[in-house]
């Protein structure tokens, strides 16, 4: 990630967002891999077969690690976008109170916002215009 044209505020805001997003995803992934009671209950309520929870956690863990590494962060964000899109679909299909379908969508915005604020190459690729 380069910060050549970025202000320090944008750079640090992006770092903080990426750290918080990564920590949340790591906790979620580890809870699934360890098959903790809250993860098993939540996945069961959403209709997932309980024997798939560990595999889902391993997928999320690998995507999160890719997102955390500087050289693979964009690949990780792309894969997390797919993962979170699937999570959105599952939550819409489950349509249960306490499982807001918009959470993965908003979370995906934060995944990309962290990178966008840190990487001027990404900002050039996806320019914001004030026209």
mmCIF file of N, CA and C in Angstrom:
data_model
loop_
_atom_site.group_PDB
_atom_site.id
_atom_site.type_symbol
_atom_site.label_atom_id
_atom_site.label_comp_id
_atom_site.label_asym_id
_atom_site.label_seq_id
_atom_site.Cartn_x
_atom_site.Cartn_y
_atom_site.Cartn_z
ATOM 1 N N UNK A 1 0.846 -1.172 0.000
ATOM 2 C CA UNK A 1 0.000 0.000 0.000
ATOM 3 C C UNK A 1 0.895 1.239 0.000
ATOM 4 N N UNK A 2 0.581 2.162 -0.821
ATOM 5 C CA UNK A 2 1.389 3.362 -0.840
ATOM 6 C C UNK A 2 0.611 4.514 -0.250
ATOM 7 N N UNK A 3 1.336 5.430 0.301
ATOM 8 C CA UNK A 3 0.703 6.590 0.909
ATOM 9 C C UNK A 3 1.252 7.864 0.302
ATOM 10 N N UNK A 4 1.774 7.778 -0.930
ATOM 11 C CA UNK A 4 2.458 8.917 -1.533
ATOM 12 C C UNK A 4 1.566 10.148 -1.631
ATOM 13 N N UNK A 5 0.330 9.999 -2.066
ATOM 14 C CA UNK A 5 -0.574 11.129 -2.216
ATOM 15 C C UNK A 5 -1.650 11.160 -1.136
ATOM 16 N N UNK A 6 -1.528 10.320 -0.172
ATOM 17 C CA UNK A 6 -2.547 10.234 0.863
ATOM 18 C C UNK A 6 -2.173 11.073 2.058
ATOM 19 N N UNK A 7 -3.183 11.609 2.675
ATOM 20 C CA UNK A 7 -2.903 12.304 3.918
ATOM 21 C C UNK A 7 -2.702 11.264 5.019
ATOM 22 N N UNK A 8 -2.025 11.679 6.057
ATOM 23 C CA UNK A 8 -1.812 10.753 7.176
ATOM 24 C C UNK A 8 -3.138 10.356 7.809
ATOM 25 N N UNK A 9 -4.098 11.259 7.793
ATOM 26 C CA UNK A 9 -5.404 10.957 8.370
ATOM 27 C C UNK A 9 -6.086 9.825 7.608
ATOM 28 N N UNK A 10 -6.064 9.910 6.284
ATOM 29 C CA UNK A 10 -6.668 8.844 5.480
ATOM 30 C C UNK A 10 -5.941 7.523 5.696
ATOM 31 N N UNK A 11 -4.628 7.583 5.712
ATOM 32 C CA UNK A 11 -3.831 6.377 5.895
ATOM 33 C C UNK A 11 -4.151 5.704 7.226
ATOM 34 N N UNK A 12 -4.150 6.483 8.302
ATOM 35 C CA UNK A 12 -4.421 5.917 9.622
ATOM 36 C C UNK A 12 -5.876 5.499 9.790
ATOM 37 N N UNK A 13 -6.792 6.231 9.181
ATOM 38 C CA UNK A 13 -8.204 5.824 9.221
ATOM 39 C C UNK A 13 -8.367 4.472 8.543
ATOM 40 N N UNK A 14 -7.730 4.306 7.391
ATOM 41 C CA UNK A 14 -7.781 3.027 6.691
ATOM 42 C C UNK A 14 -7.178 1.897 7.498
ATOM 43 N N UNK A 15 -6.056 2.165 8.134
ATOM 44 C CA UNK A 15 -5.412 1.133 8.970
ATOM 45 C C UNK A 15 -6.318 0.716 10.116
ATOM 46 N N UNK A 16 -6.906 1.701 10.781
ATOM 47 C CA UNK A 16 -7.781 1.406 11.927
ATOM 48 C C UNK A 16 -8.992 0.602 11.473
ATOM 49 N N UNK A 17 -9.606 1.010 10.366
ATOM 50 C CA UNK A 17 -10.765 0.270 9.854
ATOM 51 C C UNK A 17 -10.373 -1.160 9.512
ATOM 52 N N UNK A 18 -9.237 -1.336 8.822
ATOM 53 C CA UNK A 18 -8.801 -2.690 8.447
ATOM 54 C C UNK A 18 -8.490 -3.540 9.667
ATOM 55 N N UNK A 19 -7.885 -2.954 10.689
ATOM 56 C CA UNK A 19 -7.581 -3.716 11.906
ATOM 57 C C UNK A 19 -8.875 -4.158 12.581
ATOM 58 N N UNK A 20 -9.838 -3.248 12.712
ATOM 59 C CA UNK A 20 -11.106 -3.598 13.364
ATOM 60 C C UNK A 20 -11.871 -4.654 12.567
ATOM 61 N N UNK A 21 -11.930 -4.485 11.248
ATOM 62 C CA UNK A 21 -12.595 -5.470 10.387
ATOM 63 C C UNK A 21 -11.902 -6.829 10.525
ATOM 64 N N UNK A 22 -10.581 -6.817 10.475
ATOM 65 C CA UNK A 22 -9.824 -8.072 10.571
ATOM 66 C C UNK A 22 -10.040 -8.765 11.907
ATOM 67 N N UNK A 23 -10.022 -8.000 12.987
ATOM 68 C CA UNK A 23 -10.243 -8.597 14.309
ATOM 69 C C UNK A 23 -11.623 -9.227 14.403
ATOM 70 N N UNK A 24 -12.637 -8.520 13.920
ATOM 71 C CA UNK A 24 -13.999 -9.065 13.955
ATOM 72 C C UNK A 24 -14.069 -10.370 13.157
ATOM 73 N N UNK A 25 -13.513 -10.353 11.950
ATOM 74 C CA UNK A 25 -13.563 -11.544 11.098
ATOM 75 C C UNK A 25 -12.759 -12.701 11.687
ATOM 76 N N UNK A 26 -11.600 -12.392 12.283
ATOM 77 C CA UNK A 26 -10.804 -13.445 12.919
ATOM 78 C C UNK A 26 -11.552 -14.098 14.072
ATOM 79 N N UNK A 27 -12.183 -13.285 14.896
ATOM 80 C CA UNK A 27 -12.954 -13.836 16.021
ATOM 81 C C UNK A 27 -14.079 -14.722 15.494
ATOM 82 N N UNK A 28 -14.806 -14.231 14.487
ATOM 83 C CA UNK A 28 -15.900 -15.019 13.912
ATOM 84 C C UNK A 28 -15.386 -16.330 13.331
ATOM 85 N N UNK A 29 -14.291 -16.261 12.574
ATOM 86 C CA UNK A 29 -13.735 -17.464 11.956
ATOM 87 C C UNK A 29 -13.253 -18.468 13.002
ATOM 88 N N UNK A 30 -12.536 -17.990 13.998
ATOM 89 C CA UNK A 30 -12.009 -18.887 15.034
ATOM 90 C C UNK A 30 -13.141 -19.535 15.827
ATOM 91 N N UNK A 31 -14.193 -18.760 16.097
ATOM 92 C CA UNK A 31 -15.338 -19.336 16.811
ATOM 93 C C UNK A 31 -15.986 -20.450 15.986
ATOM 94 N N UNK A 32 -16.025 -20.270 14.679
ATOM 95 C CA UNK A 32 -16.589 -21.319 13.813
ATOM 96 C C UNK A 32 -15.657 -22.528 13.751
ATOM 97 N N UNK A 33 -14.359 -22.291 13.596
ATOM 98 C CA UNK A 33 -13.402 -23.404 13.523
ATOM 99 C C UNK A 33 -13.427 -24.213 14.818
ATOM 100 N N UNK A 34 -13.528 -23.525 15.963
ATOM 101 C CA UNK A 34 -13.568 -24.216 17.253
ATOM 102 C C UNK A 34 -14.958 -24.758 17.589
ATOM 103 N N UNK A 35 -15.914 -24.451 16.719
ATOM 104 C CA UNK A 35 -17.306 -24.902 16.893
ATOM 105 C C UNK A 35 -17.862 -24.516 18.264
ATOM 106 N N UNK A 36 -17.700 -23.244 18.609
ATOM 107 C CA UNK A 36 -18.220 -22.757 19.887
ATOM 108 C C UNK A 36 -19.751 -22.749 19.866
ATOM 109 N N UNK A 37 -20.331 -22.795 21.041
ATOM 110 C CA UNK A 37 -21.796 -22.861 21.158
ATOM 111 C C UNK A 37 -22.500 -21.708 20.437
ATOM 112 N N UNK A 38 -22.062 -20.439 20.619
ATOM 113 C CA UNK A 38 -22.771 -19.358 19.918
ATOM 114 C C UNK A 38 -22.726 -19.504 18.391
ATOM 115 N N UNK A 39 -21.595 -19.924 17.858
ATOM 116 C CA UNK A 39 -21.488 -20.114 16.403
ATOM 117 C C UNK A 39 -22.359 -21.264 15.924
ATOM 118 N N UNK A 40 -22.337 -22.344 16.644
ATOM 119 C CA UNK A 40 -23.144 -23.501 16.262
ATOM 120 C C UNK A 40 -24.630 -23.161 16.322
ATOM 121 N N UNK A 41 -25.033 -22.453 17.364
ATOM 122 C CA UNK A 41 -26.438 -22.070 17.508
ATOM 123 C C UNK A 41 -26.850 -21.113 16.391
ATOM 124 N N UNK A 42 -26.026 -20.090 16.151
ATOM 125 C CA UNK A 42 -26.347 -19.105 15.119
ATOM 126 C C UNK A 42 -26.425 -19.726 13.737
ATOM 127 N N UNK A 43 -25.456 -20.573 13.406
ATOM 128 C CA UNK A 43 -25.460 -21.231 12.099
ATOM 129 C C UNK A 43 -26.644 -22.192 11.974
ATOM 130 N N UNK A 44 -26.963 -22.873 13.062
ATOM 131 C CA UNK A 44 -28.123 -23.772 13.055
ATOM 132 C C UNK A 44 -29.418 -23.018 12.828
ATOM 133 N N UNK A 45 -29.557 -21.860 13.468
ATOM 134 C CA UNK A 45 -30.758 -21.035 13.294
ATOM 135 C C UNK A 45 -30.888 -20.534 11.859
ATOM 136 N N UNK A 46 -29.764 -20.342 11.198
ATOM 137 C CA UNK A 46 -29.794 -19.870 9.812
ATOM 138 C C UNK A 46 -29.953 -21.012 8.804
ATOM 139 N N UNK A 47 -29.995 -22.240 9.311
ATOM 140 C CA UNK A 47 -30.245 -23.378 8.435
ATOM 141 C C UNK A 47 -29.010 -24.103 7.925
ATOM 142 N N UNK A 48 -27.828 -23.745 8.429
ATOM 143 C CA UNK A 48 -26.611 -24.431 7.997
ATOM 144 C C UNK A 48 -26.516 -25.790 8.664
ATOM 145 N N UNK A 49 -26.065 -26.816 7.944
ATOM 146 C CA UNK A 49 -25.789 -28.086 8.608
ATOM 147 C C UNK A 49 -24.613 -27.896 9.575
ATOM 148 N N UNK A 50 -24.743 -28.384 10.771
ATOM 149 C CA UNK A 50 -23.733 -28.133 11.798
ATOM 150 C C UNK A 50 -22.364 -28.707 11.438
ATOM 151 N N UNK A 51 -22.326 -29.754 10.635
ATOM 152 C CA UNK A 51 -21.024 -30.308 10.241
ATOM 153 C C UNK A 51 -20.298 -29.416 9.229
ATOM 154 N N UNK A 52 -20.970 -28.404 8.690
ATOM 155 C CA UNK A 52 -20.339 -27.482 7.737
ATOM 156 C C UNK A 52 -19.726 -26.258 8.407
ATOM 157 N N UNK A 53 -20.008 -26.058 9.687
ATOM 158 C CA UNK A 53 -19.582 -24.840 10.373
ATOM 159 C C UNK A 53 -18.059 -24.700 10.401
ATOM 160 N N UNK A 54 -17.349 -25.762 10.704
ATOM 161 C CA UNK A 54 -15.889 -25.699 10.755
ATOM 162 C C UNK A 54 -15.312 -25.329 9.383
ATOM 163 N N UNK A 55 -15.831 -25.923 8.324
ATOM 164 C CA UNK A 55 -15.377 -25.609 6.970
ATOM 165 C C UNK A 55 -15.632 -24.154 6.603
ATOM 166 N N UNK A 56 -16.793 -23.649 6.983
ATOM 167 C CA UNK A 56 -17.111 -22.241 6.734
ATOM 168 C C UNK A 56 -16.109 -21.357 7.481
ATOM 169 N N UNK A 57 -15.792 -21.731 8.702
ATOM 170 C CA UNK A 57 -14.815 -20.976 9.493
ATOM 171 C C UNK A 57 -13.432 -20.985 8.865
ATOM 172 N N UNK A 58 -13.022 -22.135 8.322
ATOM 173 C CA UNK A 58 -11.705 -22.223 7.667
ATOM 174 C C UNK A 58 -11.648 -21.358 6.409
ATOM 175 N N UNK A 59 -12.745 -21.333 5.661
ATOM 176 C CA UNK A 59 -12.813 -20.471 4.474
ATOM 177 C C UNK A 59 -12.702 -19.012 4.898
ATOM 178 N N UNK A 60 -13.486 -18.618 5.888
ATOM 179 C CA UNK A 60 -13.444 -17.234 6.371
ATOM 180 C C UNK A 60 -12.063 -16.884 6.920
ATOM 181 N N UNK A 61 -11.449 -17.795 7.643
ATOM 182 C CA UNK A 61 -10.114 -17.556 8.183
ATOM 183 C C UNK A 61 -9.099 -17.336 7.061
ATOM 184 N N UNK A 62 -9.146 -18.159 6.027
ATOM 185 C CA UNK A 62 -8.182 -18.009 4.928
ATOM 186 C C UNK A 62 -8.411 -16.698 4.168
ATOM 187 N N UNK A 63 -9.663 -16.317 3.928
ATOM 188 C CA UNK A 63 -9.945 -15.050 3.245
ATOM 189 C C UNK A 63 -9.493 -13.862 4.091
ATOM 190 N N UNK A 64 -9.686 -13.959 5.391
ATOM 191 C CA UNK A 64 -9.297 -12.869 6.292
ATOM 192 C C UNK A 64 -7.785 -12.712 6.332
ATOM 193 N N UNK A 65 -7.058 -13.810 6.371
ATOM 194 C CA UNK A 65 -5.597 -13.737 6.362
ATOM 195 C C UNK A 65 -5.115 -13.092 5.065
ATOM 196 N N UNK A 66 -5.708 -13.455 3.951
ATOM 197 C CA UNK A 66 -5.349 -12.811 2.681
ATOM 198 C C UNK A 66 -5.612 -11.305 2.742
ATOM 199 N N UNK A 67 -6.721 -10.911 3.354
ATOM 200 C CA UNK A 67 -7.076 -9.497 3.498
ATOM 201 C C UNK A 67 -6.080 -8.754 4.389
ATOM 202 N N UNK A 68 -5.545 -9.432 5.379
ATOM 203 C CA UNK A 68 -4.629 -8.797 6.331
ATOM 204 C C UNK A 68 -3.218 -8.598 5.768
ATOM 205 N N UNK A 69 -2.832 -9.404 4.801
ATOM 206 C CA UNK A 69 -1.486 -9.328 4.234
ATOM 207 C C UNK A 69 -1.465 -8.247 3.152
ATOM 208 N N UNK A 70 -0.497 -7.384 3.237
ATOM 209 C CA UNK A 70 -0.414 -6.223 2.354
ATOM 210 C C UNK A 70 -0.492 -6.593 0.870
ATOM 211 N N UNK A 71 0.250 -7.592 0.452
ATOM 212 C CA UNK A 71 0.344 -7.935 -0.960
ATOM 213 C C UNK A 71 -0.865 -8.692 -1.492
ATOM 214 N N UNK A 72 -1.683 -9.246 -0.615
ATOM 215 C CA UNK A 72 -2.863 -10.004 -1.052
ATOM 216 C C UNK A 72 -4.166 -9.387 -0.549
ATOM 217 N N UNK A 73 -4.089 -8.161 -0.048
ATOM 218 C CA UNK A 73 -5.255 -7.530 0.576
ATOM 219 C C UNK A 73 -6.422 -7.363 -0.390
ATOM 220 N N UNK A 74 -6.156 -6.973 -1.620
ATOM 221 C CA UNK A 74 -7.262 -6.771 -2.569
ATOM 222 C C UNK A 74 -7.894 -8.102 -2.947
ATOM 223 N N UNK A 75 -7.083 -9.137 -3.152
ATOM 224 C CA UNK A 75 -7.638 -10.469 -3.393
ATOM 225 C C UNK A 75 -8.499 -10.891 -2.197
ATOM 226 N N UNK A 76 -8.006 -10.669 -0.985
ATOM 227 C CA UNK A 76 -8.773 -10.993 0.209
ATOM 228 C C UNK A 76 -10.087 -10.235 0.262
ATOM 229 N N UNK A 77 -10.063 -8.959 -0.112
ATOM 230 C CA UNK A 77 -11.298 -8.163 -0.111
ATOM 231 C C UNK A 77 -12.289 -8.681 -1.143
ATOM 232 N N UNK A 78 -11.797 -9.083 -2.302
ATOM 233 C CA UNK A 78 -12.682 -9.644 -3.335
ATOM 234 C C UNK A 78 -13.334 -10.932 -2.828
ATOM 235 N N UNK A 79 -12.529 -11.807 -2.223
ATOM 236 C CA UNK A 79 -13.066 -13.064 -1.696
ATOM 237 C C UNK A 79 -14.025 -12.820 -0.530
ATOM 238 N N UNK A 80 -13.702 -11.858 0.338
ATOM 239 C CA UNK A 80 -14.606 -11.522 1.439
ATOM 240 C C UNK A 80 -15.919 -10.934 0.917
ATOM 241 N N UNK A 81 -15.854 -10.209 -0.191
ATOM 242 C CA UNK A 81 -17.078 -9.679 -0.796
ATOM 243 C C UNK A 81 -18.004 -10.827 -1.205
ATOM 244 N N UNK A 82 -17.439 -11.854 -1.806
ATOM 245 C CA UNK A 82 -18.235 -13.028 -2.155
ATOM 246 C C UNK A 82 -18.794 -13.726 -0.922
ATOM 247 N N UNK A 83 -17.955 -13.882 0.079
ATOM 248 C CA UNK A 83 -18.379 -14.526 1.332
ATOM 249 C C UNK A 83 -19.532 -13.743 1.963
ATOM 250 N N UNK A 84 -19.367 -12.422 2.053
ATOM 251 C CA UNK A 84 -20.394 -11.589 2.686
ATOM 252 C C UNK A 84 -21.654 -11.499 1.828
ATOM 253 N N UNK A 85 -21.503 -11.605 0.514
ATOM 254 C CA UNK A 85 -22.682 -11.682 -0.358
ATOM 255 C C UNK A 85 -23.480 -12.946 -0.072
ATOM 256 N N UNK A 86 -22.775 -14.052 0.121
ATOM 257 C CA UNK A 86 -23.442 -15.297 0.502
ATOM 258 C C UNK A 86 -24.116 -15.186 1.855
ATOM 259 N N UNK A 87 -23.448 -14.524 2.791
ATOM 260 C CA UNK A 87 -24.037 -14.325 4.123
ATOM 261 C C UNK A 87 -25.309 -13.498 4.027
ATOM 262 N N UNK A 88 -25.310 -12.503 3.155
ATOM 263 C CA UNK A 88 -26.503 -11.681 2.956
ATOM 264 C C UNK A 88 -27.647 -12.537 2.418
ATOM 265 N N UNK A 89 -27.356 -13.357 1.426
ATOM 266 C CA UNK A 89 -28.385 -14.225 0.841
ATOM 267 C C UNK A 89 -28.960 -15.182 1.878
ATOM 268 N N UNK A 90 -28.091 -15.771 2.694
ATOM 269 C CA UNK A 90 -28.556 -16.703 3.724
ATOM 270 C C UNK A 90 -29.457 -15.991 4.725
ATOM 271 N N UNK A 91 -29.072 -14.788 5.123
ATOM 272 C CA UNK A 91 -29.872 -14.050 6.105
ATOM 273 C C UNK A 91 -31.212 -13.609 5.524
ATOM 274 N N UNK A 92 -31.234 -13.267 4.245
ATOM 275 C CA UNK A 92 -32.506 -12.918 3.607
ATOM 276 C C UNK A 92 -33.410 -14.148 3.542
ATOM 277 N N UNK A 93 -32.844 -15.293 3.177
ATOM 278 C CA UNK A 93 -33.637 -16.514 3.108
ATOM 279 C C UNK A 93 -34.139 -16.952 4.483
ATOM 280 N N UNK A 94 -33.328 -16.776 5.513
ATOM 281 C CA UNK A 94 -33.723 -17.177 6.865
ATOM 282 C C UNK A 94 -34.800 -16.249 7.413
ATOM 283 N N UNK A 95 -34.699 -14.969 7.091
ATOM 284 C CA UNK A 95 -35.678 -13.950 7.510
ATOM 285 C C UNK A 95 -36.103 -14.115 8.965
ATOM 286 N N UNK A 96 -35.120 -14.192 9.846
ATOM 287 C CA UNK A 96 -35.409 -14.341 11.266
ATOM 288 C C UNK A 96 -35.064 -13.064 12.009
ATOM 289 N N UNK A 97 -35.865 -12.726 13.017
ATOM 290 C CA UNK A 97 -35.515 -11.562 13.838
ATOM 291 C C UNK A 97 -34.167 -11.805 14.521
ATOM 292 N N UNK A 98 -33.383 -10.759 14.640
ATOM 293 C CA UNK A 98 -32.079 -10.894 15.268
ATOM 294 C C UNK A 98 -30.984 -11.230 14.284
ATOM 295 N N UNK A 99 -31.334 -11.455 13.031
ATOM 296 C CA UNK A 99 -30.359 -11.727 11.970
ATOM 297 C C UNK A 99 -30.559 -10.692 10.864
ATOM 298 N N UNK A 100 -30.078 -9.470 11.088
ATOM 299 C CA UNK A 100 -30.313 -8.416 10.091
ATOM 300 C C UNK A 100 -29.524 -8.660 8.812
ATOM 301 N N UNK A 101 -30.234 -8.728 7.694
ATOM 302 C CA UNK A 101 -29.577 -9.036 6.423
ATOM 303 C C UNK A 101 -28.664 -7.917 5.939
ATOM 304 N N UNK A 102 -28.854 -6.696 6.411
ATOM 305 C CA UNK A 102 -28.036 -5.576 5.937
ATOM 306 C C UNK A 102 -26.660 -5.535 6.598
ATOM 307 N N UNK A 103 -26.452 -6.251 7.682
ATOM 308 C CA UNK A 103 -25.168 -6.211 8.377
ATOM 309 C C UNK A 103 -24.009 -6.638 7.481
ATOM 310 N N UNK A 104 -24.096 -7.766 6.755
ATOM 311 C CA UNK A 104 -22.961 -8.136 5.897
ATOM 312 C C UNK A 104 -22.711 -7.126 4.780
ATOM 313 N N UNK A 105 -23.757 -6.451 4.323
ATOM 314 C CA UNK A 105 -23.591 -5.450 3.269
ATOM 315 C C UNK A 105 -22.791 -4.263 3.807
ATOM 316 N N UNK A 106 -23.199 -3.766 4.963
ATOM 317 C CA UNK A 106 -22.498 -2.638 5.585
ATOM 318 C C UNK A 106 -21.070 -3.048 5.937
ATOM 319 N N UNK A 107 -20.905 -4.256 6.426
ATOM 320 C CA UNK A 107 -19.580 -4.741 6.799
ATOM 321 C C UNK A 107 -18.669 -4.808 5.571
ATOM 322 N N UNK A 108 -19.227 -5.214 4.434
ATOM 323 C CA UNK A 108 -18.446 -5.275 3.199
ATOM 324 C C UNK A 108 -17.984 -3.877 2.785
ATOM 325 N N UNK A 109 -18.806 -2.880 3.017
ATOM 326 C CA UNK A 109 -18.407 -1.497 2.731
ATOM 327 C C UNK A 109 -17.179 -1.140 3.567
ATOM 328 N N UNK A 110 -17.157 -1.561 4.824
ATOM 329 C CA UNK A 110 -15.998 -1.287 5.674
ATOM 330 C C UNK A 110 -14.754 -2.054 5.205
ATOM 331 N N UNK A 111 -14.949 -3.276 4.712
ATOM 332 C CA UNK A 111 -13.817 -4.047 4.167
ATOM 333 C C UNK A 111 -13.124 -3.225 3.081
ATOM 334 N N UNK A 112 -13.919 -2.681 2.160
ATOM 335 C CA UNK A 112 -13.350 -1.918 1.052
ATOM 336 C C UNK A 112 -12.922 -0.522 1.470
ATOM 337 N N UNK A 113 -13.626 0.094 2.404
ATOM 338 C CA UNK A 113 -13.267 1.449 2.854
ATOM 339 C C UNK A 113 -11.867 1.466 3.457
ATOM 340 N N UNK A 114 -11.534 0.449 4.232
ATOM 341 C CA UNK A 114 -10.203 0.374 4.817
ATOM 342 C C UNK A 114 -9.114 0.360 3.762
ATOM 343 N N UNK A 115 -9.332 -0.419 2.712
ATOM 344 C CA UNK A 115 -8.346 -0.469 1.620
ATOM 345 C C UNK A 115 -8.345 0.829 0.824
ATOM 346 N N UNK A 116 -9.522 1.352 0.543
ATOM 347 C CA UNK A 116 -9.655 2.568 -0.259
ATOM 348 C C UNK A 116 -8.915 3.742 0.384
ATOM 349 N N UNK A 117 -9.029 3.848 1.692
ATOM 350 C CA UNK A 117 -8.371 4.952 2.398
ATOM 351 C C UNK A 117 -6.854 4.785 2.447
ATOM 352 N N UNK A 118 -6.369 3.568 2.365
ATOM 353 C CA UNK A 118 -4.935 3.306 2.475
ATOM 354 C C UNK A 118 -4.200 3.300 1.149
ATOM 355 N N UNK A 119 -4.865 2.984 0.076
ATOM 356 C CA UNK A 119 -4.171 2.692 -1.172
ATOM 357 C C UNK A 119 -4.564 3.682 -2.269
ATOM 358 N N UNK A 120 -3.636 4.536 -2.655
ATOM 359 C CA UNK A 120 -3.944 5.526 -3.690
ATOM 360 C C UNK A 120 -4.154 4.871 -5.053
ATOM 361 N N UNK A 121 -3.585 3.690 -5.280
ATOM 362 C CA UNK A 121 -3.827 2.974 -6.541
ATOM 363 C C UNK A 121 -5.293 2.564 -6.655
ATOM 364 N N UNK A 122 -5.879 2.140 -5.551
ATOM 365 C CA UNK A 122 -7.289 1.769 -5.542
ATOM 366 C C UNK A 122 -8.168 3.009 -5.730
ATOM 367 N N UNK A 123 -7.767 4.119 -5.149
ATOM 368 C CA UNK A 123 -8.521 5.368 -5.324
ATOM 369 C C UNK A 123 -8.473 5.839 -6.770
ATOM 370 N N UNK A 124 -7.377 5.593 -7.462
ATOM 371 C CA UNK A 124 -7.286 5.946 -8.885
ATOM 372 C C UNK A 124 -8.176 5.030 -9.723
ATOM 373 N N UNK A 125 -8.270 3.776 -9.311
ATOM 374 C CA UNK A 125 -9.097 2.810 -10.023
ATOM 375 C C UNK A 125 -10.585 3.106 -9.837
ATOM 376 N N UNK A 126 -10.946 3.554 -8.635
ATOM 377 C CA UNK A 126 -12.347 3.864 -8.305
ATOM 378 C C UNK A 126 -12.394 5.315 -7.818
ATOM 379 N N UNK A 127 -12.345 6.276 -8.753
ATOM 380 C CA UNK A 127 -12.289 7.676 -8.329
ATOM 381 C C UNK A 127 -13.639 8.199 -7.846
ATOM 382 N N UNK A 128 -13.590 9.022 -6.809
ATOM 383 C CA UNK A 128 -14.761 9.766 -6.343
ATOM 384 C C UNK A 128 -14.692 11.135 -6.993
ATOM 385 N N UNK A 129 -15.764 11.547 -7.541
ATOM 386 C CA UNK A 129 -15.794 12.844 -8.218
ATOM 387 C C UNK A 129 -16.767 13.773 -7.516
ATOM 388 N N UNK A 130 -16.420 15.038 -7.516
ATOM 389 C CA UNK A 130 -17.274 16.045 -6.901
ATOM 390 C C UNK A 130 -17.953 16.909 -7.969
ATOM 391 N N UNK A 131 -18.254 16.344 -9.132
ATOM 392 C CA UNK A 131 -18.855 17.107 -10.235
ATOM 393 C C UNK A 131 -20.213 17.638 -9.869
#
